[in-house]
Short mmCIF file of C-alpha atoms in Angstrom, two decimals:
data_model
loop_
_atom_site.label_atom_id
_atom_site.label_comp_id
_atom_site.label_asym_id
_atom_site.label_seq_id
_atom_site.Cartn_x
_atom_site.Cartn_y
_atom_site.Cartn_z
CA UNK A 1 -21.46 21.83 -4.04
CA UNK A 2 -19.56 19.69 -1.99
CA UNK A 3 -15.81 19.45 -3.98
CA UNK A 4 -12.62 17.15 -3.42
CA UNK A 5 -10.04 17.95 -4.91
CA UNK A 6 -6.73 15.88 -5.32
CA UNK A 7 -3.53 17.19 -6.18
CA UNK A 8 -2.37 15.42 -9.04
CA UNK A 9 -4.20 13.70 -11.85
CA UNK A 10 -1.45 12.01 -13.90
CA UNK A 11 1.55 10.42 -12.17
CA UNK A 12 4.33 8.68 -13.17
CA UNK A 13 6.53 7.05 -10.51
CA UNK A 14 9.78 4.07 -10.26
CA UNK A 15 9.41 1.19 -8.58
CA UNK A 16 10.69 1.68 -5.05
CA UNK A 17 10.22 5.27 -4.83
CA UNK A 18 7.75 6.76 -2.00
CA UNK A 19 4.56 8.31 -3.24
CA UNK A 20 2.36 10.86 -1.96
CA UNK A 21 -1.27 11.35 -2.73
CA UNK A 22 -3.10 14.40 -1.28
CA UNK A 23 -6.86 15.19 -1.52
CA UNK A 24 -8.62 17.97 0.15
CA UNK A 25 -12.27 18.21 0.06
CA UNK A 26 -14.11 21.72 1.44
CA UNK A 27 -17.07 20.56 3.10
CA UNK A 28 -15.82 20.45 6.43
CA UNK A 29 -16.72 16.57 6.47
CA UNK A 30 -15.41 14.20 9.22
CA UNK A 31 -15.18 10.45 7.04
CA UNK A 32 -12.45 10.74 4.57
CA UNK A 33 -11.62 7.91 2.36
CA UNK A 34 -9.24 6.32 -0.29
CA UNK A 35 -10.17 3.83 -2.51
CA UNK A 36 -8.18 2.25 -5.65
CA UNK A 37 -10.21 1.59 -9.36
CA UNK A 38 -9.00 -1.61 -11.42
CA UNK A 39 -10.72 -3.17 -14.70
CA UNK A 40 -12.69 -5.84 -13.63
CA UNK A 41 -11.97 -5.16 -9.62
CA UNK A 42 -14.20 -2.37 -9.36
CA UNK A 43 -13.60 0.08 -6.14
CA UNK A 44 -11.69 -1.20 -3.29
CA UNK A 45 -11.11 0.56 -0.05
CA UNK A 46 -7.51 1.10 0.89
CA UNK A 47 -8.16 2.98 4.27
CA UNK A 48 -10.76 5.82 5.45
CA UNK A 49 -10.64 8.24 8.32
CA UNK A 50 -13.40 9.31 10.71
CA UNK A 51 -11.55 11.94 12.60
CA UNK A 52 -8.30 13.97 12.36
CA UNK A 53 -5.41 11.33 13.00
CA UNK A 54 -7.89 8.64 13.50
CA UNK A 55 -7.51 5.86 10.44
CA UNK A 56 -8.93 2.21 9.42
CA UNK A 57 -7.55 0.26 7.31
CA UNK A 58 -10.00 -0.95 4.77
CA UNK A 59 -10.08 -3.95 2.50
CA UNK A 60 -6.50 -3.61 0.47
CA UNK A 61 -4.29 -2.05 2.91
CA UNK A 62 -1.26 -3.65 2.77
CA UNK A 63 1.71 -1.67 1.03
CA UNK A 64 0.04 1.89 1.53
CA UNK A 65 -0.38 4.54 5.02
CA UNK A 66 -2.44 7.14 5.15
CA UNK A 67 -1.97 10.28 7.18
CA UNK A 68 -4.55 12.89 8.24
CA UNK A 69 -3.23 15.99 10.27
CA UNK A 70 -5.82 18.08 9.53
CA UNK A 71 -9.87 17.61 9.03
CA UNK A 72 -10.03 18.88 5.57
CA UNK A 73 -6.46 16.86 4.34
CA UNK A 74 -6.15 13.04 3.76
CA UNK A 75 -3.13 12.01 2.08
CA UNK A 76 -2.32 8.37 0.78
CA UNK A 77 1.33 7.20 1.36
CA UNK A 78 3.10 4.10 -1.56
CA UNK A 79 5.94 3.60 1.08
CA UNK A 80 7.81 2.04 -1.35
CA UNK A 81 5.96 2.03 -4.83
CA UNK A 82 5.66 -1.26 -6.97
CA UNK A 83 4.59 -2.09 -10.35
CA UNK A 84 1.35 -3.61 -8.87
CA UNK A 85 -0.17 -0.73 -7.47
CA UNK A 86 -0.56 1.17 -11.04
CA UNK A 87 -4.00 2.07 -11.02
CA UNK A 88 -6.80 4.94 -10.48
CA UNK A 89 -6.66 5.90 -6.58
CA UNK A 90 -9.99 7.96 -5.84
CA UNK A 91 -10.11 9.94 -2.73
CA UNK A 92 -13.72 10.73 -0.98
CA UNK A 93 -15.53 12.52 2.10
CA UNK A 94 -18.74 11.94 3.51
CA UNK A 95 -20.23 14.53 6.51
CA UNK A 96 -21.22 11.22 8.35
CA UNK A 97 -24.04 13.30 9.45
CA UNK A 98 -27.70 13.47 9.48
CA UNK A 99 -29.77 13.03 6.63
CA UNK A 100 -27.60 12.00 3.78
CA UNK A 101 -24.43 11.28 6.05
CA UNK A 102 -23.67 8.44 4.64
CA UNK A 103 -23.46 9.75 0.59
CA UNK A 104 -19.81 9.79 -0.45
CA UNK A 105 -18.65 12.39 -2.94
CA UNK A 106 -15.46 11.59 -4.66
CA UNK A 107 -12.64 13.44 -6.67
CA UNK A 108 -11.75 13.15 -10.07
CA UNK A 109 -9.01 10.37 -9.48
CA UNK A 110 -5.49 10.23 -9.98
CA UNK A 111 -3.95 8.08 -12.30
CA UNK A 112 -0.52 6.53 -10.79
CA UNK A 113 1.46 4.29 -12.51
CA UNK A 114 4.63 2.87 -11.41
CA UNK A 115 7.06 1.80 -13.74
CA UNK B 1 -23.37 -4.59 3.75
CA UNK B 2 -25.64 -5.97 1.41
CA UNK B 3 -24.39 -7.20 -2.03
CA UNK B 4 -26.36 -6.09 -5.02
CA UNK B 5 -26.43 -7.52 -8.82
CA UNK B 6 -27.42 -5.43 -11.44
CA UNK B 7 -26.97 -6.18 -15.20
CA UNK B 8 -23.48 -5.80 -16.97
CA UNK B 9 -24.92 -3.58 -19.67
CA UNK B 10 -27.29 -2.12 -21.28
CA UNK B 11 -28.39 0.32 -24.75
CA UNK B 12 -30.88 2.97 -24.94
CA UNK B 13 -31.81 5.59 -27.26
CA UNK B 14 -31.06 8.90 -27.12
CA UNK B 15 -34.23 10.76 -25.07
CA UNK B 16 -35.43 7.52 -24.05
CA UNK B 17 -36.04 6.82 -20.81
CA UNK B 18 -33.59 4.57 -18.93
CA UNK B 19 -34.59 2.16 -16.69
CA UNK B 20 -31.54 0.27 -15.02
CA UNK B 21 -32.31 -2.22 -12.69
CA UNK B 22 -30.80 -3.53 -9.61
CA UNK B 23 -31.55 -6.51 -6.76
CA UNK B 24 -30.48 -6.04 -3.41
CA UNK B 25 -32.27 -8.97 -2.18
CA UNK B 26 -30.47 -9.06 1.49
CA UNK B 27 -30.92 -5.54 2.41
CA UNK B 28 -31.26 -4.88 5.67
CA UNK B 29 -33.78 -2.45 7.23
CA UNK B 30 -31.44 0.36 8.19
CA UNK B 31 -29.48 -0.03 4.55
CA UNK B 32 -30.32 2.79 1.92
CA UNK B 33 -30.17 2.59 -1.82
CA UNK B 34 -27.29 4.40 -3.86
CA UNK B 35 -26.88 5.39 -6.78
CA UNK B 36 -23.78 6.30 -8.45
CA UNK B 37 -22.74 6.87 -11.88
CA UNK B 38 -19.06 6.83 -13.42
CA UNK B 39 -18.10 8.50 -16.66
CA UNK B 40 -15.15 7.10 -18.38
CA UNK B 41 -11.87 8.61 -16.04
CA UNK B 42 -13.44 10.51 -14.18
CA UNK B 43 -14.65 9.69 -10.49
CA UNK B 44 -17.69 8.33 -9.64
CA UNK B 45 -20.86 11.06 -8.99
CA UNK B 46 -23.95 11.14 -6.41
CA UNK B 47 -26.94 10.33 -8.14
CA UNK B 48 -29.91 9.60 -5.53
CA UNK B 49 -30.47 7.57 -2.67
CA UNK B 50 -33.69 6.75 -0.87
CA UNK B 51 -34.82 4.12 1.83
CA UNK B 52 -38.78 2.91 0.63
CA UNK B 53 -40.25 5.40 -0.93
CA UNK B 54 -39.89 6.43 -4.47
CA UNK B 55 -37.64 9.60 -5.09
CA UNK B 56 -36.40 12.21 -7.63
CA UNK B 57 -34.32 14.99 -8.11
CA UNK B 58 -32.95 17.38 -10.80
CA UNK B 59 -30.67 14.01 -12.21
CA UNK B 60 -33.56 11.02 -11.97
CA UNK B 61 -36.14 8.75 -10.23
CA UNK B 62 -35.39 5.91 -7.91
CA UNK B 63 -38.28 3.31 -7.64
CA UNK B 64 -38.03 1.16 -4.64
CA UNK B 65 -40.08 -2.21 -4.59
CA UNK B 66 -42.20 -2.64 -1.45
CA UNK B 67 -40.28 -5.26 -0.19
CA UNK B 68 -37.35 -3.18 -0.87
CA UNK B 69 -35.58 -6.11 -2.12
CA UNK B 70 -34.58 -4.38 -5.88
CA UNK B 71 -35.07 -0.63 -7.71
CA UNK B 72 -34.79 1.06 -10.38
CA UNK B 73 -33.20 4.22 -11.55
CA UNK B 74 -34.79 6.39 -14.19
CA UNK B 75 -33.07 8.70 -16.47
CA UNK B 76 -35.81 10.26 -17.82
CA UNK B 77 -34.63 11.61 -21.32
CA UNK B 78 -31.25 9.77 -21.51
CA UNK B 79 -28.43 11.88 -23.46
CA UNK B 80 -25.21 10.75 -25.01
CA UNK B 81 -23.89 12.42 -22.28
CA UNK B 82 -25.38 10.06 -19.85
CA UNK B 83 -22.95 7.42 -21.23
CA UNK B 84 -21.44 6.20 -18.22
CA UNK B 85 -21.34 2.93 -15.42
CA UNK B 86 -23.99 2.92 -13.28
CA UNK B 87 -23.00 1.64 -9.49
CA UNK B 88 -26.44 0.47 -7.40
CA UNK B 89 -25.15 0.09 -3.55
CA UNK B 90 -26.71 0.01 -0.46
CA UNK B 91 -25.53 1.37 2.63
CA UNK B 92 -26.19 2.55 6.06
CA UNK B 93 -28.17 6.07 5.90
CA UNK B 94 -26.62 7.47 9.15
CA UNK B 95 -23.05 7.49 7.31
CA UNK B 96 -20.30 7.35 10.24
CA UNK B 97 -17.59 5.81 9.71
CA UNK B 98 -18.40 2.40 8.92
CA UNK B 99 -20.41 3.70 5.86
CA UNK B 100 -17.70 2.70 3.79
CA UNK B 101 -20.07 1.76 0.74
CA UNK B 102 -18.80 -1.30 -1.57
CA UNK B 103 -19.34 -1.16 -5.19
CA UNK B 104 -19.79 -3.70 -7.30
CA UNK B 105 -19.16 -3.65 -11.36
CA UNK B 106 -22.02 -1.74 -11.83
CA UNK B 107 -24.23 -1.48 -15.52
CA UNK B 108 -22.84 0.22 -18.20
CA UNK B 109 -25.29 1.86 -20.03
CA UNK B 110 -24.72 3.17 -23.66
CA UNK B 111 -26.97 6.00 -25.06
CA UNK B 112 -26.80 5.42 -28.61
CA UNK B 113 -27.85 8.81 -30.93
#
């Protein structure tokens, strides 16, 4: 089974500080992705990667970076956290791939909020 | 990528079958059907995809119209378990990197014991 894993679940940072998200998935997939969960907003793509230090930015961009220095590791950067970017971040891979390339499998989510 | 309605929610009995819905009405022909489900804080899980023809796996059934323009996902013998939001996308089947698959709000459908 295809599993991405990201580091922390529960997180609880102060407005200002820098914030790190890491996710790792173990499928040896090329299409990484980071999306952010809000009630009534749905799933919106922050950025996504299709290659190691290749990145596109995605629909919500602004305020975050994203840095992948190895295939298996995509990490999502709050350069400078603020109270508006509490929510559920959800990190997923896709093999990009042959039949079924294009299913994305996704983590369990971390739940930041910035206070 | 195509945009896809499906209804905000939706009961059904426990070991039922669920039907849930969806219209995709602009799909293109190179765009697969998705389906994703979404249990309360968790992230969202694979379900099924297909392209025309009908599928199932170990999870459920996905009907796709002939014109390919909505489908439905079965749960054959829903469980409480099965509680969850249901996300119907469609997609490019080839994946790369502009597979970037947009969900909507999805259907959230209650199994009630």
């Amino acid at each position: 089974d295809v599993k991405v894993t990201q580091s922390s679940r529960y997180l609880v940072k102060r407005t200002g500080e820098k914030v790190f998200l890491e996710c790792v998935q173990d499928m040896d997939h090329e299409n990484m992705f980071w999306y952010r969960q809000d009630p009534g907003l749905g799933l919106r793509l922050i950025y996504f990667s299709y290659d190691v230090k290749m990145k596109e930015k995605g629909d919500i961009p602004e305020g975050y970076s994203v840095s992948r220095e190895k295939k298996e590791r995509f990490s999502l950067i709050l350069e400078s956290a603020s109270t508006n970017q509490t929510s559920m971040y959800l990190c997923a891979s896709s093999s990009g791939q042959g039949i079924g390339g294009g299913t994305i499998y996704f983590g369990e989510g971390s739940w930041l909020t910035v206070v | 990528d195509a945009k896809t309605t499906q209804p905000p929610s939706m009961d059904c009995a426990e070991g039922r079958a669920a039907n849930l819905p969806c219209n995709h009405s602009t799909i293109s022909g190179n765009e697969y059907v998705y389906w994703y489900r979404q249990i309360h804080s968790q992230g969202p899980q694979y379900i099924i995809h297909g392209l025309k023809n009908n599928e199932t796996n170990e999870m459920a059934s996905l009907i796709i119209t002939e014109d390919r323009k909505s489908s439905t996902l079965i749960l054959p013998h829903a469980t409480l378990r099965d509680t969850a939001v249901y996300y119907c996308i469609v997609g490019r089947y080839y994946g790369g990197a502009t597979n970037k698959l947009i969900f909507g709000t999805g259907t959230l459908l209650a199994v009630q014991p």
